[in-house]
Backbone as CSV, one residue per row, in Angstrom:
resi,resn,N_x,N_y,N_z,CA_x,CA_y,CA_z,C_x,C_y,C_z
1,MET,101.062,87.872,91.358,100.610,88.291,92.118,98.605,87.688,91.964
2,ALA,99.127,87.519,93.579,97.854,86.113,93.967,96.551,86.790,94.408
3,VAL,95.001,86.002,93.446,94.228,86.862,94.043,93.487,86.189,94.835
4,PRO,92.382,87.396,95.313,92.283,87.156,97.039,91.448,86.082,96.830
5,SER,91.069,84.683,98.329,89.841,84.218,97.932,88.527,84.522,98.328
6,ALA,88.156,83.814,97.745,86.502,84.520,98.589,86.263,84.491,99.069
7,PRO,85.673,84.949,100.155,85.519,84.533,101.366,84.361,84.022,101.801
8,PRO,84.178,83.259,103.253,83.570,81.983,103.191,82.541,82.141,103.466
9,LEU,81.397,81.169,102.717,79.711,81.441,103.212,79.803,80.773,104.565
10,PRO,78.945,82.239,105.158,77.766,81.418,106.293,77.464,79.917,106.969
11,GLY,77.030,79.273,105.499,75.855,78.035,105.957,75.943,77.592,104.657
12,ALA,75.265,76.591,105.081,74.163,75.560,104.334,72.597,76.577,103.484
13,VAL,72.904,77.002,104.311,71.735,78.560,104.419,71.752,79.269,105.636
14,PHE,71.716,80.974,104.246,72.361,81.505,105.301,71.439,82.959,105.191
15,SER,71.704,84.645,106.068,71.263,85.429,105.100,71.755,86.483,104.979
16,VAL,70.999,87.308,104.043,72.090,88.344,102.874,72.184,89.335,104.341
17,ALA,72.178,89.080,105.514,73.365,89.788,106.035,73.736,89.716,106.168
18,GLU,73.540,88.516,106.966,75.197,86.812,107.027,76.150,87.569,106.668
19,ALA,75.653,87.544,105.176,76.518,87.470,104.043,77.404,88.340,103.545
20,ARG,76.178,89.571,103.990,76.941,91.106,103.310,77.877,91.129,104.924
21,ALA,77.771,90.694,105.919,78.694,91.016,107.046,79.534,90.625,106.686
22,LEU,80.402,89.358,106.190,81.382,88.488,105.423,81.953,89.353,105.057
23,GLY,81.246,90.074,103.699,82.598,90.811,102.792,81.443,89.870,101.319
24,LEU,80.471,88.967,100.944,80.146,88.632,99.955,79.493,89.778,99.308
25,PRO,80.017,90.513,98.033,79.577,91.201,97.178,78.031,90.644,96.946
26,PRO,77.707,91.485,96.630,75.801,91.044,95.952,75.505,90.734,94.759
27,SER,76.864,91.482,93.740,76.932,90.189,92.433,77.378,88.897,92.981
28,ARG,77.560,88.368,94.023,77.574,87.127,94.171,76.421,86.390,94.582
29,LEU,76.184,86.877,95.396,74.384,86.249,95.856,73.889,86.077,94.919
30,ARG,73.405,86.585,93.785,72.534,87.053,92.722,72.787,85.098,91.831
31,ARG,73.894,84.608,91.776,74.404,83.257,91.192,74.149,82.147,90.835
32,LYS,73.605,81.422,90.233,73.346,80.498,90.471,72.890,79.558,91.416
33,GLU,74.427,79.066,91.131,74.963,78.160,92.934,73.667,79.068,94.139
34,PHE,72.808,80.170,94.410,72.403,80.177,95.495,71.273,79.895,95.014
35,ALA,69.931,79.664,96.094,68.385,79.622,95.944,67.881,81.141,97.101
36,ALA,66.836,82.150,96.283,66.105,82.350,97.259,65.126,81.233,98.619
37,ALA,65.413,81.394,99.327,64.437,80.212,101.159,63.712,81.490,101.090
38,GLY,62.927,82.714,100.830,61.720,83.307,101.917,63.006,84.700,101.780
39,TYR,62.420,85.452,102.159,62.617,87.161,101.959,64.019,86.986,103.237
40,GLY,65.248,87.651,101.841,66.766,87.311,103.085,67.125,86.338,103.344
41,LEU,66.460,85.240,102.828,67.827,84.004,102.788,67.829,83.055,101.698
42,ARG,69.239,83.134,101.763,69.512,82.551,100.608,69.658,80.631,101.073
43,ILE,69.797,79.551,100.451,69.950,78.402,100.152,71.509,78.067,99.328
44,VAL,72.292,77.112,99.621,73.440,76.990,98.865,73.093,75.541,97.936
45,ARG,73.489,75.909,96.696,72.386,74.316,96.124,73.219,73.132,96.110
46,GLY,72.452,72.419,95.984,73.565,70.835,95.533,74.364,71.041,96.917
47,ARG,74.225,71.090,97.917,74.922,70.892,99.585,73.675,70.876,99.915
48,GLU,73.769,69.965,100.997,72.594,68.569,102.095,72.411,70.510,103.298
49,ARG,71.591,70.303,103.259,70.907,70.928,104.540,70.314,69.729,105.451
50,SER,70.746,70.270,107.036,70.531,70.373,108.424,68.494,71.129,108.450
51,LEU,68.391,70.284,109.020,67.710,70.977,110.381,67.959,72.080,110.718
52,ALA,69.448,71.750,112.250,69.579,72.959,112.680,70.935,73.531,111.096
53,ASP,70.787,73.560,110.105,71.144,74.881,108.873,70.717,75.737,108.881
54,GLN,68.864,75.146,109.022,67.701,76.256,108.356,67.321,77.159,109.419
55,LEU,67.738,76.547,110.317,68.024,77.485,111.629,68.470,78.331,112.408
56,ARG,69.840,78.223,111.970,70.932,79.674,112.253,71.002,80.358,111.547
57,ALA,70.080,80.451,110.413,69.934,81.978,109.924,68.561,82.971,110.390
58,LEU,67.666,81.732,111.485,66.627,82.173,111.584,66.256,82.431,113.336
59,ALA,67.264,81.659,113.892,67.493,82.161,115.165,67.759,81.260,115.678
60,PRO,69.953,82.811,115.154,70.787,82.637,115.265,70.861,82.692,117.622
61,GLU,72.056,82.294,117.866,72.476,83.557,119.254,72.211,84.312,119.430
62,ALA,72.467,85.448,118.866,72.644,86.530,118.779,71.142,87.176,118.888
63,GLY,69.658,86.796,117.935,69.003,87.203,118.412,67.988,87.292,119.716
64,HIS,66.411,87.265,119.068,65.418,86.979,119.886,64.673,85.547,119.494
65,THR,64.243,85.370,118.625,64.004,84.015,118.226,64.416,82.749,118.765
66,VAL,63.427,82.295,119.197,64.061,80.150,119.397,63.098,79.504,118.849
67,ALA,64.102,78.752,118.040,63.234,77.142,118.036,62.547,76.819,118.839
68,SER,61.067,76.623,118.577,60.765,75.192,119.594,59.673,74.360,119.256
69,HIS,58.899,74.103,120.428,57.781,73.550,119.973,58.088,71.802,119.141
70,VAL,57.894,70.877,117.875,58.875,70.051,117.305,59.945,70.413,116.692
71,THR,59.898,72.198,116.330,61.222,72.109,115.846,62.308,71.863,117.002
72,ALA,62.196,72.407,118.176,63.229,72.261,119.512,63.547,70.430,119.590
73,ALA,62.228,70.582,119.255,61.941,68.592,120.085,63.493,68.103,118.864
74,LEU,63.436,67.894,117.583,64.192,67.307,116.906,65.205,67.750,117.256
75,LEU,65.327,69.260,117.081,66.668,68.745,117.651,67.589,68.416,118.150
76,TRP,66.474,68.415,120.267,66.950,67.459,121.034,67.001,66.549,120.761
77,GLY,66.744,65.403,119.616,66.379,64.154,119.494,65.532,63.346,120.793
78,MET,63.949,64.177,121.019,63.064,63.682,121.517,62.805,62.357,120.556
79,TRP,61.977,61.881,121.206,61.189,60.304,121.308,59.656,60.587,120.491
80,LEU,59.869,61.596,119.459,58.639,61.857,118.869,57.253,61.168,118.645
81,PRO,56.560,61.186,117.984,55.681,60.322,116.907,56.582,60.587,115.076
82,LEU,56.391,59.142,114.996,57.205,60.187,113.558,56.888,60.529,112.026
83,HIS,54.930,60.761,112.523,54.994,61.746,111.066,54.578,63.063,111.535
84,LEU,55.276,63.542,113.172,56.158,64.810,112.868,57.259,65.195,112.172
85,ASP,58.698,64.183,112.047,59.626,64.514,111.482,59.566,65.189,110.185
86,THR,57.997,65.711,109.305,58.087,66.196,108.420,57.289,67.903,108.934
87,ALA,57.028,67.869,110.387,56.657,69.175,110.985,57.013,70.435,110.331
88,PRO,56.241,71.701,109.836,57.249,73.263,109.732,57.980,73.402,110.749
89,LEU,58.718,74.729,110.764,59.760,74.813,111.435,58.456,75.974,112.544
90,HIS,59.021,75.775,113.542,58.274,76.572,115.240,59.081,77.422,115.817
91,LEU,58.614,78.831,115.560,59.641,78.961,116.649,58.829,80.438,117.568
92,THR,59.777,80.920,117.936,59.169,81.790,118.898,59.756,82.952,119.857
93,ARG,58.880,83.963,120.458,59.905,85.040,120.584,59.468,85.347,121.809
94,PRO,59.949,86.132,122.903,59.565,86.031,123.673,57.509,87.148,123.288
95,LEU,57.443,87.716,124.935,56.254,87.738,124.798,56.023,90.070,123.786
96,ARG,56.740,90.189,124.256,57.304,91.544,123.971,57.634,92.123,122.849
97,TYR,58.759,90.957,121.875,58.312,91.070,120.719,56.893,90.209,119.388
98,SER,56.704,90.940,118.610,56.198,90.527,117.038,55.628,88.850,117.030
99,GLN,54.838,88.018,117.071,55.302,86.249,116.227,56.554,86.082,115.143
100,PRO,57.038,85.478,114.903,57.569,85.444,113.905,57.373,85.827,112.196
101,ARG,57.053,86.044,111.313,55.905,86.304,110.493,56.308,85.146,108.956
102,ARG,56.441,84.010,108.510,57.487,83.656,107.432,57.475,82.297,107.140
103,ARG,56.938,82.121,105.400,56.948,81.404,104.875,57.293,80.034,105.311
104,GLY,56.724,79.050,105.388,56.402,77.750,106.331,56.762,77.818,106.918
105,VAL,56.809,78.808,108.221,56.930,79.312,109.647,55.739,79.129,110.732
106,VAL,56.157,78.378,111.941,54.621,78.766,112.555,55.922,80.053,113.598
107,GLY,54.840,81.176,113.616,55.454,81.575,114.681,54.633,81.303,116.220
108,HIS,55.378,82.154,117.390,54.009,81.833,118.972,55.259,82.326,119.248
109,ASN,54.244,83.369,120.676,54.751,84.236,122.012,54.700,84.059,122.322
110,ALA,55.779,83.209,123.665,55.918,82.558,124.932,56.234,83.692,125.976
111,ALA,56.398,83.542,127.468,56.504,84.092,128.758,57.757,83.043,128.941
112,LEU,58.911,83.441,128.068,60.368,82.889,127.804,61.327,83.690,129.059
113,GLN,61.883,82.843,130.648,62.243,82.942,131.322,63.865,83.218,131.178
114,GLN,64.422,83.069,131.362,66.108,82.641,131.082,66.403,81.619,131.438
115,GLY,65.896,80.499,132.184,66.753,78.887,132.089,65.787,77.843,130.510
116,ASP,64.678,79.622,130.081,63.676,78.151,129.427,64.489,78.185,128.220
117,VAL,65.424,79.146,127.487,66.221,78.744,126.409,67.731,78.644,126.729
118,VAL,67.507,77.850,125.727,69.972,77.623,125.352,70.208,77.433,124.620
119,ARG,71.474,78.318,124.429,72.469,78.633,123.789,73.234,77.518,123.364
120,SER,72.864,76.485,121.543,74.301,75.247,121.330,74.176,75.399,120.245
121,ASN,75.387,75.162,119.896,75.564,75.178,118.362,75.183,76.251,117.375
122,GLY,76.071,77.672,118.160,74.834,78.345,117.095,72.930,78.546,117.140
123,LEU,72.730,78.146,117.598,71.572,78.191,117.952,70.990,78.412,119.232
124,LEU,69.208,79.635,119.937,68.458,79.324,120.345,67.817,78.237,120.115
125,VAL,67.341,77.909,121.337,66.626,76.989,121.446,65.602,76.698,123.533
126,THR,64.808,76.462,122.948,63.635,76.202,124.205,63.977,75.224,124.810
127,SER,64.098,75.227,125.995,65.290,73.701,127.064,64.219,73.384,126.829
128,PRO,65.133,71.901,127.319,64.313,70.277,126.803,62.431,70.548,127.327
129,VAL,62.867,70.865,128.897,61.725,71.008,129.412,60.849,71.907,129.194
130,PHE,60.904,73.179,128.853,60.243,73.630,128.211,60.038,73.547,127.243
131,THR,60.297,73.352,125.554,60.195,72.114,124.860,58.845,71.006,125.137
132,TRP,58.798,70.030,126.862,57.991,68.927,126.363,56.795,69.681,126.676
133,THR,56.598,70.822,127.240,55.621,71.456,127.641,55.055,72.514,126.835
134,ASP,55.817,72.552,125.529,55.245,73.281,124.431,54.513,71.921,123.817
135,LEU,54.408,70.876,124.037,54.193,69.787,123.150,52.983,69.336,123.451
136,ALA,52.669,69.788,124.766,51.216,69.359,125.177,50.309,69.108,124.861
137,CYS,49.960,70.520,123.875,49.020,70.535,122.368,48.919,69.953,121.248
138,VAL,49.591,69.306,120.958,49.786,68.198,120.207,49.689,67.292,120.146
139,LEU,50.697,66.442,120.922,51.002,64.763,121.559,49.320,64.477,122.344
140,SER,49.284,62.740,121.877,48.052,62.226,123.589,49.500,61.714,124.497
141,CYS,48.470,62.017,126.074,49.205,61.006,126.846,50.172,60.564,126.494
142,ASP,49.920,58.950,126.079,50.657,58.092,126.621,52.087,59.234,125.222
143,ASP,51.484,59.487,124.045,53.420,59.993,123.294,53.613,60.925,123.888
144,LEU,53.365,61.738,125.059,53.852,62.933,125.584,55.299,62.281,126.837
145,VAL,53.948,60.979,127.148,55.076,60.562,128.435,56.079,59.447,127.387
146,ALA,56.451,59.526,126.491,57.698,58.794,125.677,58.525,60.305,125.756
147,VAL,57.957,61.382,125.086,58.866,62.083,124.946,59.262,62.653,126.268
148,GLY,59.086,62.812,126.759,59.296,63.009,128.754,60.343,62.522,129.557
149,ASP,60.070,60.525,128.958,60.859,59.587,129.203,62.143,60.231,128.529
150,SER,62.686,60.594,127.300,63.032,60.468,126.591,64.192,62.065,127.074
151,LEU,63.832,62.675,128.549,64.586,63.451,128.301,64.904,63.497,129.693
152,LEU,64.995,61.400,130.872,65.254,61.282,131.780,66.250,59.848,131.621
153,ARG,66.347,59.992,130.802,67.270,58.475,130.524,68.702,58.324,130.948
154,ARG,69.312,57.515,131.235,70.261,57.594,132.076,70.825,57.753,131.405
155,GLN,73.184,58.003,132.066,74.671,58.531,131.888,74.569,57.374,130.757
156,ASP,74.598,56.608,130.751,74.906,55.744,129.634,74.253,54.812,128.728
157,ALA,73.055,55.552,128.794,72.263,55.323,127.353,72.445,54.906,126.035
158,PRO,72.355,54.521,124.692,72.156,54.955,122.944,71.911,55.675,123.306
159,PRO,73.158,56.818,121.838,72.564,57.748,121.256,71.589,58.584,121.091
160,ARG,71.444,59.054,121.595,70.191,59.736,121.398,69.721,60.268,119.842
161,GLY,70.802,61.071,119.499,70.242,61.737,117.795,70.408,63.484,117.702
162,GLY,68.965,64.116,117.455,69.418,65.183,117.672,70.452,65.808,116.884
163,SER,70.172,67.569,116.844,71.530,68.583,117.006,72.387,68.847,117.914
164,LEU,72.115,68.699,119.040,73.233,69.416,119.825,73.746,68.862,120.991
165,PRO,74.881,68.770,121.042,76.242,67.389,122.346,74.987,67.961,123.945
166,TRP,74.590,67.536,123.821,74.141,67.545,125.485,73.680,66.289,126.234
167,PRO,74.741,65.571,126.659,74.649,64.697,127.873,73.375,63.821,128.054
168,ASP,73.063,62.989,128.935,71.754,62.098,129.438,72.420,62.868,130.535
169,PRO,71.235,62.767,131.137,69.659,63.280,131.025,69.846,65.131,130.606
170,LEU,68.816,64.569,129.771,68.446,66.091,129.617,68.120,67.044,130.780
171,CYS,68.309,67.044,131.358,66.588,67.272,132.942,66.531,66.376,133.892
172,GLN,66.226,66.869,135.036,66.184,66.102,136.573,64.599,66.033,136.795
173,PRO,64.090,65.441,137.605,62.499,64.999,137.358,61.802,66.276,137.873
174,ALA,62.415,67.045,138.598,61.950,68.414,139.148,62.356,69.732,138.773
175,GLU,63.019,69.256,137.630,62.098,70.321,136.681,61.780,70.438,135.543
176,ILE,60.663,69.482,135.634,60.058,69.257,134.683,58.722,69.328,135.546
177,GLN,59.110,69.016,137.045,57.313,69.798,137.501,56.955,70.835,137.843
178,GLU,58.558,71.625,137.899,58.725,73.220,138.128,58.231,74.259,137.169
179,VAL,58.665,74.325,135.596,57.882,73.927,135.162,56.512,73.909,134.614
180,VAL,55.829,72.721,134.219,54.482,72.138,134.273,53.850,73.796,135.583
181,GLU,53.716,73.372,137.125,53.626,73.849,137.603,53.927,75.648,136.415
182,ARG,54.192,75.656,136.328,54.598,77.633,136.414,54.232,77.889,134.735
183,ARG,53.308,76.758,134.283,53.340,77.721,132.930,51.539,76.845,133.039
184,THR,50.990,77.987,134.214,49.409,77.492,134.254,49.067,77.685,133.142
185,GLY,48.621,78.706,132.719,47.573,78.866,131.447,48.151,78.282,129.717
186,ILE,48.408,76.753,129.544,49.609,76.955,128.004,47.906,76.147,127.648
187,ARG,48.049,75.971,126.570,47.040,75.017,125.811,47.458,73.828,125.972
188,GLY,46.569,72.616,127.517,47.460,71.070,126.687,47.986,70.218,128.489
189,ARG,47.468,71.341,129.336,48.497,72.202,131.191,47.835,70.293,131.121
190,ALA,46.488,69.769,131.013,45.623,69.047,131.723,46.989,67.366,131.166
191,THR,46.856,67.836,129.990,47.856,66.358,129.242,48.741,66.400,129.887
192,ALA,49.568,67.935,130.262,51.118,68.163,130.200,50.576,67.572,132.185
193,VAL,50.244,67.987,132.595,49.437,67.308,134.209,49.634,65.373,134.221
194,ALA,48.693,65.058,133.777,48.787,63.917,133.380,50.251,62.886,132.991
195,ALA,50.545,63.123,132.377,51.249,62.156,131.704,53.021,62.908,132.481
196,TRP,52.795,63.983,133.483,54.208,64.155,133.955,54.498,62.997,134.686
197,GLY,52.944,62.136,135.288,52.761,61.666,137.339,53.122,59.763,136.480
198,LEU,52.904,59.420,134.627,53.545,58.597,134.819,54.669,58.181,133.339
199,LEU,55.294,59.820,134.133,56.774,59.348,133.549,57.839,59.144,134.734
200,ARG,58.859,57.961,134.057,59.900,56.903,134.687,61.372,57.389,133.708
201,ALA,62.862,57.517,135.193,63.710,57.561,134.883,64.605,56.303,134.303
202,GLY,65.084,56.136,132.687,66.336,55.038,132.961,65.219,54.528,131.663
203,VAL,64.732,55.240,131.150,64.160,54.499,129.046,64.734,54.590,128.473
204,ASP,65.270,53.697,128.019,65.989,53.337,125.992,65.594,53.616,125.442
205,SER,63.626,53.927,125.082,63.267,53.604,123.945,61.668,54.205,124.107
206,ALA,61.319,54.755,123.065,60.035,55.157,122.968,58.866,53.637,123.251
207,PRO,59.352,52.479,122.186,58.445,51.411,122.450,58.177,50.812,123.706
208,GLU,59.538,51.421,124.728,59.538,50.846,125.896,58.398,51.337,126.895
209,SER,58.865,52.908,126.320,57.837,54.181,127.536,56.221,52.808,127.219
210,HIS,55.826,53.128,125.825,54.906,52.346,124.561,54.039,50.912,125.379
211,LEU,55.386,50.228,126.099,54.960,48.836,126.114,54.264,48.954,127.793
212,ARG,55.783,50.273,128.383,54.535,50.522,129.969,53.294,50.715,130.083
213,LEU,53.182,51.324,129.536,51.543,52.176,129.522,50.824,51.228,128.945
214,LEU,51.115,50.049,127.976,49.895,49.525,127.561,49.752,48.740,128.879
215,ILE,51.048,47.879,129.479,50.758,47.763,130.428,49.636,48.452,132.334
216,HIS,50.112,49.695,132.138,49.233,50.632,133.094,48.038,50.450,132.583
217,HIS,47.298,50.755,131.020,46.094,51.459,130.775,45.681,49.448,131.487
218,ALA,46.327,48.486,130.724,45.874,47.082,131.173,45.789,47.392,132.851
219,ALA,45.442,47.993,133.611,45.305,48.174,135.866,46.900,46.737,136.239
220,LEU,47.077,46.020,135.287,48.857,45.217,135.886,49.232,45.882,136.805
221,PRO,50.215,45.281,137.653,51.159,46.194,138.191,53.211,46.700,137.281
222,GLU,53.183,47.387,138.299,54.176,48.618,137.169,55.304,48.155,137.257
223,PRO,55.752,47.466,136.285,57.258,47.044,136.013,58.566,47.679,136.588
224,GLU,59.701,47.640,136.733,60.539,48.257,136.318,61.146,48.179,135.130
225,VAL,61.512,49.586,135.564,63.117,50.083,134.206,64.064,49.928,134.515
226,ASN,64.486,49.143,133.519,65.971,49.004,133.177,66.857,49.075,134.565
227,GLN,66.673,47.628,135.107,67.617,47.800,135.778,68.603,45.878,136.496
228,TRP,69.265,46.472,136.915,70.138,45.093,136.463,69.982,43.440,137.109
229,ILE,70.052,42.704,136.686,70.137,41.759,137.491,71.916,40.791,137.769
230,THR,70.939,39.543,139.016,73.108,40.214,139.166,72.453,38.262,139.580
231,GLY,73.523,37.658,139.209,73.807,35.616,139.671,73.951,35.970,140.841
232,PRO,74.064,34.492,141.118,74.734,34.463,142.747,75.262,34.592,143.682
233,ASP,76.651,34.687,142.213,78.238,34.838,143.115,78.087,36.523,142.524
234,GLY,77.390,37.177,141.956,77.493,38.484,142.257,77.792,39.748,140.388
235,ARG,77.656,38.606,140.568,78.229,38.562,138.154,76.669,39.279,137.956
236,VAL,76.688,40.376,136.290,75.492,40.872,136.774,75.419,40.075,135.453
237,ILE,74.163,39.778,135.152,74.017,38.496,134.256,73.606,39.845,133.135
238,SER,72.095,40.590,133.297,70.498,41.521,132.698,70.398,42.237,132.944
239,ARG,69.971,43.051,132.251,69.380,44.257,132.117,67.851,44.795,131.684
240,PRO,66.813,44.418,131.682,65.534,43.808,130.782,65.519,45.571,131.309
241,ASP,64.776,45.350,130.265,63.785,46.801,129.759,63.337,47.074,130.275
242,LEU,62.189,45.778,131.397,61.134,45.973,132.216,61.067,44.760,132.942
243,GLN,60.775,45.189,134.088,60.909,43.761,135.341,59.365,42.734,136.545
244,TYR,59.700,42.706,136.776,59.371,42.478,137.731,59.835,41.343,138.962
245,ARG,61.036,41.882,139.500,62.450,40.982,140.378,61.870,39.627,140.888
246,ARG,60.274,40.104,142.192,60.722,38.982,142.704,59.857,37.790,142.033
247,LEU,58.518,38.664,141.379,58.428,36.873,140.563,58.855,36.479,139.332
248,ARG,60.295,37.568,138.730,61.466,37.232,137.933,61.160,36.441,136.413
249,ILE,60.159,37.781,136.266,59.492,38.098,135.261,59.665,38.991,134.502
250,ALA,60.763,38.530,133.093,61.840,39.729,132.677,60.976,40.159,131.031
251,LEU,60.900,41.635,130.342,60.220,41.571,129.476,61.563,42.546,128.832
252,GLU,61.071,41.734,127.224,62.208,42.652,126.318,61.501,42.734,125.232
253,TYR,61.868,44.261,124.828,61.759,44.995,123.191,62.506,44.222,122.344
254,GLU,62.287,43.566,121.188,63.047,44.159,120.185,62.627,44.851,119.015
255,GLY,63.828,45.798,119.329,63.799,46.973,118.200,64.087,45.820,116.426
256,GLU,63.682,46.236,115.683,64.827,46.019,113.874,65.595,45.609,113.791
257,HIS,66.634,46.781,115.388,68.346,46.479,114.818,68.122,44.886,115.472
258,HIS,67.734,43.891,116.351,68.406,43.124,116.999,67.925,41.520,116.137
259,LEU,66.802,42.200,115.400,66.545,40.718,114.126,67.735,41.389,112.588
260,LEU,68.011,42.714,112.729,69.039,42.572,111.302,70.684,42.743,112.063
261,ASP,71.183,42.124,112.937,72.290,42.401,113.468,72.216,41.170,113.862
262,PRO,72.742,40.764,113.247,72.699,39.178,114.076,73.442,38.866,115.409
263,ALA,74.855,39.419,115.319,76.212,39.807,116.588,75.014,40.375,117.337
264,GLN,74.131,41.155,117.480,73.062,41.610,118.657,72.167,40.361,118.874
265,TRP,71.832,39.583,117.799,70.650,38.481,117.832,71.368,37.847,119.492
266,HIS,72.324,36.860,118.161,73.497,36.244,119.387,73.461,36.564,120.885
267,ARG,74.120,37.753,121.034,74.013,38.545,121.917,72.807,38.482,123.420
268,ASP,71.346,38.450,122.507,70.253,38.318,123.067,70.136,37.071,123.448
269,ILE,70.427,35.872,123.035,69.556,34.647,122.719,70.453,34.253,123.792
270,GLU,71.903,34.947,124.325,72.463,33.899,125.360,72.049,34.263,126.677
271,ARG,71.726,36.249,126.689,71.663,36.631,127.457,70.827,36.125,128.176
272,ASP,69.032,36.193,127.750,67.651,35.230,127.952,68.175,33.837,128.166
273,ASP,69.069,33.309,127.459,69.490,31.805,128.625,70.031,32.454,129.955
274,ARG,70.423,32.517,129.664,70.822,33.040,131.439,70.450,33.120,132.556
275,LEU,69.579,33.970,131.357,68.445,34.330,132.676,66.978,33.526,133.252
276,ARG,66.835,32.198,132.347,66.227,31.366,132.307,66.513,30.068,133.762
277,GLN,68.296,30.205,133.096,69.019,29.161,134.056,69.091,29.731,135.015
278,LEU,68.810,30.975,135.389,68.020,31.572,136.995,67.126,31.486,137.605
279,GLY,66.365,31.184,136.641,64.922,30.570,137.197,63.794,31.313,136.339
280,TRP,64.396,32.503,135.576,63.615,33.455,134.806,63.428,33.127,134.081
281,VAL,60.843,34.102,133.884,60.656,33.955,132.034,60.913,35.276,131.879
282,VAL,60.976,34.687,131.081,61.610,36.271,129.307,60.616,35.977,128.764
283,LEU,59.692,36.983,128.580,59.008,37.888,127.878,59.398,38.614,126.428
284,ARG,58.852,38.706,125.228,59.740,39.031,124.108,58.867,39.850,123.697
285,PHE,58.673,41.369,122.564,57.971,41.716,122.226,58.717,43.020,120.871
286,THR,57.499,42.744,119.930,57.912,43.121,118.524,56.885,44.891,118.562
287,LYS,57.120,45.386,118.059,56.203,46.599,117.643,55.813,46.483,117.040
288,GLN,54.720,44.911,116.350,53.082,44.527,116.248,52.246,44.731,117.330
289,HIS,53.472,43.858,119.076,52.944,43.696,120.384,52.108,44.721,120.292
290,LEU,52.481,46.366,120.140,52.063,48.018,120.630,51.824,47.999,119.833
291,ARG,50.502,47.324,118.439,49.503,48.053,117.533,48.388,48.030,118.323
292,PRO,46.962,49.327,118.076,45.712,48.567,119.164,45.915,47.491,119.005
293,GLU,45.239,47.523,117.995,44.250,46.290,117.516,44.883,44.767,118.606
294,ASN,46.562,45.148,118.282,47.154,43.844,119.304,47.077,44.053,120.862
295,ALA,47.127,45.152,121.176,47.603,45.715,122.521,46.704,44.579,123.700
296,PRO,45.151,44.116,123.162,44.412,43.654,124.425,45.033,42.024,124.592
297,ALA,45.474,41.623,123.623,46.721,40.466,122.830,48.385,40.939,123.766
298,THR,48.484,41.399,124.617,49.349,42.070,124.432,49.948,41.863,125.989
299,ALA,48.878,42.341,125.971,47.903,42.930,127.903,48.273,41.508,128.859
300,GLU,47.190,39.842,127.655,46.022,39.483,128.841,47.892,38.593,128.685
301,LYS,48.977,38.434,127.529,50.395,37.262,128.030,51.399,37.902,129.127
302,VAL,51.435,39.366,128.945,51.607,39.806,130.199,50.745,39.206,131.569
303,ARG,49.821,39.229,131.522,48.671,38.857,133.266,49.298,37.541,133.197
304,THR,49.054,36.322,132.140,49.397,35.207,131.956,50.667,34.835,133.250
305,ALA,51.083,34.945,132.712,52.810,35.036,133.234,53.172,35.656,134.898
306,LEU,51.813,36.871,135.099,51.809,37.302,136.351,51.301,36.272,136.367
307,LEU,50.304,35.360,136.279,49.154,34.393,137.177,50.433,33.218,137.783
308,ALA,50.987,33.009,136.406,51.299,31.816,136.467,53.032,31.616,137.343
309,ARG,53.391,32.759,138.111,54.143,32.579,139.126,53.617,32.923,140.255
310,GLY,52.479,33.144,140.413,51.077,32.975,142.020,51.130,34.529,141.880
311,TRP,51.055,35.173,141.318,50.139,36.300,141.828,48.605,36.869,140.915
312,GLN,47.803,37.750,142.212,46.628,37.628,141.683,45.550,39.579,141.897
313,PRO,45.559,39.544,141.038,45.035,40.881,140.912,44.906,41.212,142.393
314,GLY,45.454,42.260,142.399,45.231,43.834,143.741,46.314,43.614,144.712
315,TRP,47.381,42.346,144.744,48.467,41.852,145.420,49.682,43.250,144.408
316,PRO,51.111,43.125,145.686,51.299,43.854,145.081,52.374,42.875,144.241
317,THR,53.947,42.809,143.128,53.995,41.981,142.674,56.025,42.496,143.573
């Protein structure tokens, strides 16, 4: 006689209620293969747990608790500062419900409208735009701009990361404006308003955003973002991170992967050589150029190139 198989587990992290609904007996939940993860929660020992795994038991699609703030930003793959990767879980409920209260969780209430919450991959998550406005109370204006740029990436951008399989762009500029104008009473709204005016579509990475902002803070003209350059025969030559097209100045941010991948490094060199053959100046930058102590020299590097090409302060490019 065949022995009936044990019911499958809900996941690496699950609630006792989920387990009972699947038919797991209380005796099994007391085994050493599980450990308590707070009131009414269990984790499977030895199994890797993603952020989404942790949240499915706390913010399931069927409930009223929503992953929000930094937690939602990580799920969406937004470009957060690195120190926020280990932030506690943030959960939000509509105003008519009590705040989530659980060890390791920061609870919130918010006036959530239908479009402010997304159901995806078994989770309830605040929308990309609502999440962005929530972050205005914990991020500097420059960091908030970088996060906002990550919402407006082009369709063919490199993989964004995160746990939610939504295509780029995650929203449109008009959607951001609508939520900023609606959420008048939130903490950090002045930061959100200032950052909104500095967002640009088509940026590939946070360092590119910070390089553009460094140029902005130095009162230099704003470069174009990720626009194609073609040769005299119409062939596509390059799409620099930033550029001054009329002055033929291209600015490229070189992430560490460019230096560690020999094939990528070779392509970068060939690309820049083709631009130089067309009369372009190519300026290259790394994360060291973006450090606060190096920002003045970085801005001067751009200023020198502009002046060498005939630009004068106050002139458009």
